[in-house]
Coordinates of C-alpha atoms and ligand atoms in Angstrom, one line a residue:
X742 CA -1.7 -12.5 11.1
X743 CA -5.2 -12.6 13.1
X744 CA -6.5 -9.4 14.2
X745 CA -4.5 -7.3 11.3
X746 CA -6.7 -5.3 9.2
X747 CA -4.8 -5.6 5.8
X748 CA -4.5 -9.2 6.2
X749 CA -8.3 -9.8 6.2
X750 CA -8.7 -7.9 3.2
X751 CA -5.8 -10.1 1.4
X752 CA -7.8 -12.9 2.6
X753 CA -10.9 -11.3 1.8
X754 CA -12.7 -11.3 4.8
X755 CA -12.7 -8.0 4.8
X756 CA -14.0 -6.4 1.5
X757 CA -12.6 -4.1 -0.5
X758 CA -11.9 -2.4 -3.9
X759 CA -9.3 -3.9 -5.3
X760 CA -7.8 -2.7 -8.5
X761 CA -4.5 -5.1 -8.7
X762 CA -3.4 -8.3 -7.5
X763 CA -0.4 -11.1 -8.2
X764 CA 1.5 -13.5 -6.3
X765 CA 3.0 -11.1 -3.6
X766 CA 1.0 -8.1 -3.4
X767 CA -2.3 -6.4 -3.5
X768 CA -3.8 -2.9 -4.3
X769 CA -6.8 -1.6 -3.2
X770 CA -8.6 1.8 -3.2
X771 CA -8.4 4.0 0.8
X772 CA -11.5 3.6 2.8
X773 CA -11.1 7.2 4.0
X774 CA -9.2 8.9 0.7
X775 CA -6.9 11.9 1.8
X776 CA -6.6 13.1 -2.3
X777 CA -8.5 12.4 -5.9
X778 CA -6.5 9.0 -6.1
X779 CA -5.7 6.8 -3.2
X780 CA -4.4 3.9 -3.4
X781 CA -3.0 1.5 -0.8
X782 CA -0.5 -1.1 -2.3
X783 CA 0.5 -3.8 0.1
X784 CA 2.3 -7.3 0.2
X785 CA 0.0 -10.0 0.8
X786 CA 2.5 -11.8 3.5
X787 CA 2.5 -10.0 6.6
X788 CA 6.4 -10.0 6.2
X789 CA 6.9 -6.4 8.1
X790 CA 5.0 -4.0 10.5
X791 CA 6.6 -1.3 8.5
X792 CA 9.3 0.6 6.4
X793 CA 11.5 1.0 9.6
X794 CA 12.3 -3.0 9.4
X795 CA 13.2 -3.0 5.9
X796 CA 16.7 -4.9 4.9
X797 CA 18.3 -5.9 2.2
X798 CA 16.5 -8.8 2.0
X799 CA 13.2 -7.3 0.8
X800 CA 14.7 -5.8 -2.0
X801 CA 13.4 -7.7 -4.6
X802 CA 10.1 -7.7 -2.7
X803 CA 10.3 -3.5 -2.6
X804 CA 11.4 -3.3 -6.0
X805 CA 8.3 -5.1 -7.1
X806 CA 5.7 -3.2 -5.1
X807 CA 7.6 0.1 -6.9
X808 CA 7.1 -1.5 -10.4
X809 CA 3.3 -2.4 -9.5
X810 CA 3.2 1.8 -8.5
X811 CA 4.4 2.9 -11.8
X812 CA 1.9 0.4 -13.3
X813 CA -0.9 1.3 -11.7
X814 CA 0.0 5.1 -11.6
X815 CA 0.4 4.9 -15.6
X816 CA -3.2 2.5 -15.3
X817 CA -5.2 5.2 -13.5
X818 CA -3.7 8.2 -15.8
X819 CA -1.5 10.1 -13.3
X820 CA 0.4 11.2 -16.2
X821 CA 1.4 14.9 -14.0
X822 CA 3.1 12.8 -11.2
X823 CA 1.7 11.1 -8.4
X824 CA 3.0 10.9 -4.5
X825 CA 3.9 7.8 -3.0
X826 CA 4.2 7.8 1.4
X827 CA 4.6 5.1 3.7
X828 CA 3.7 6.0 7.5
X829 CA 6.4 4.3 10.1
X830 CA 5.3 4.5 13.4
X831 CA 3.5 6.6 15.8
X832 CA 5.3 9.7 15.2
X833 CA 3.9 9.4 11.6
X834 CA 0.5 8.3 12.2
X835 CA 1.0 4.6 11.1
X836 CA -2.7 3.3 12.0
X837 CA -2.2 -0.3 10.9
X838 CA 1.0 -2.3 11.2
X839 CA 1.2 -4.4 8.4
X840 CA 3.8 -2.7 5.3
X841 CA 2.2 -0.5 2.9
X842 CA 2.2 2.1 0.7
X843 CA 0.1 4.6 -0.1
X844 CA -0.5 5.9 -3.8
X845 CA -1.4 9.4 -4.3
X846 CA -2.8 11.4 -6.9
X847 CA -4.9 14.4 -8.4
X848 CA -4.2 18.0 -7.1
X849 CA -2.3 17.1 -4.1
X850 CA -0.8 19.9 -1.8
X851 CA 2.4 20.7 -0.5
X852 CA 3.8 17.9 2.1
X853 CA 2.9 18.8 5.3
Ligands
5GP1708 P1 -1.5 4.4 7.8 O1 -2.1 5.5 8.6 O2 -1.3 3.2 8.8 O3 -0.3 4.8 7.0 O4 -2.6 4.0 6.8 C1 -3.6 3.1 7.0 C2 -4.6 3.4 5.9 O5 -5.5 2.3 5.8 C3 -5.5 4.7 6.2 O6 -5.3 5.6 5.1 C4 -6.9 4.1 6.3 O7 -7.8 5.0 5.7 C5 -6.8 2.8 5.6 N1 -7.7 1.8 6.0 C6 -7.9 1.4 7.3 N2 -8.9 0.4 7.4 C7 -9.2 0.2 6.1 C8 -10.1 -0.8 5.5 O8 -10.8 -1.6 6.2 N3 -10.3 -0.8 4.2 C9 -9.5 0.1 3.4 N4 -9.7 0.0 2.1 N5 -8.6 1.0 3.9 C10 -8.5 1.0 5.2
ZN1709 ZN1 -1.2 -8.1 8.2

């Protein structure tokens, strides 16, 4: 989709660090990390804006980007835990509309 952040960077016109990538989705490290690990793990289609427009019919599609976490969690040696988030609108502070899922990991804090 033009003019979406996220799908320059799957493109590549955008750079970034990316530490995993297959057929349907893409990791790469935060630009602005808010803990020790950050990762953000996203599909390469532009299928949703967010979480809130999730159905049934992205389950195998959700299932996989939760298999790639575990993976990449186990990869990177979060072997105390790690926190996964996904912002969903304004009211969470969802900057860029295109799915994702943010990986987090090192001494994080309580939720706020
Ligand atoms: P949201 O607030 O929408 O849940 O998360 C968007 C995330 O994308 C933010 O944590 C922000 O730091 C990250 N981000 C925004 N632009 C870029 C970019 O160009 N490159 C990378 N690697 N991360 C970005
Ligand atoms: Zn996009």
């Amino acid at each position: 989709m033009d003019n979406c952040i996220f799908c320059k960077i799957v493109k590549g016109d955008i750079p970034s660090k990316k530490l995993y990538e297959d057929d349907q989705v893409v990791a790469f490290y935060d630009v602005a990390p808010a803990a020790p690990v950050h990762v953000l793990v996203i599909p390469k289609e532009h299928v949703l804006e967010s979480a809130r427009a999730i159905t049934s019919e992205h389950a195998a599609l959700i299932a996989h980007i939760y298999e790639v976490i575990a993976k990449l969690a186990d990869e990177l040696h979060l072997d105390g835990g790690y926190r996964v988030v996904t912002n969903a609108g304004p009211d969470a502070g969802q900057t860029v509309m295109h799915l994702h899922f943010h990986l987090l990991g090192g001494k994080l804090g309580p939720m706020a």
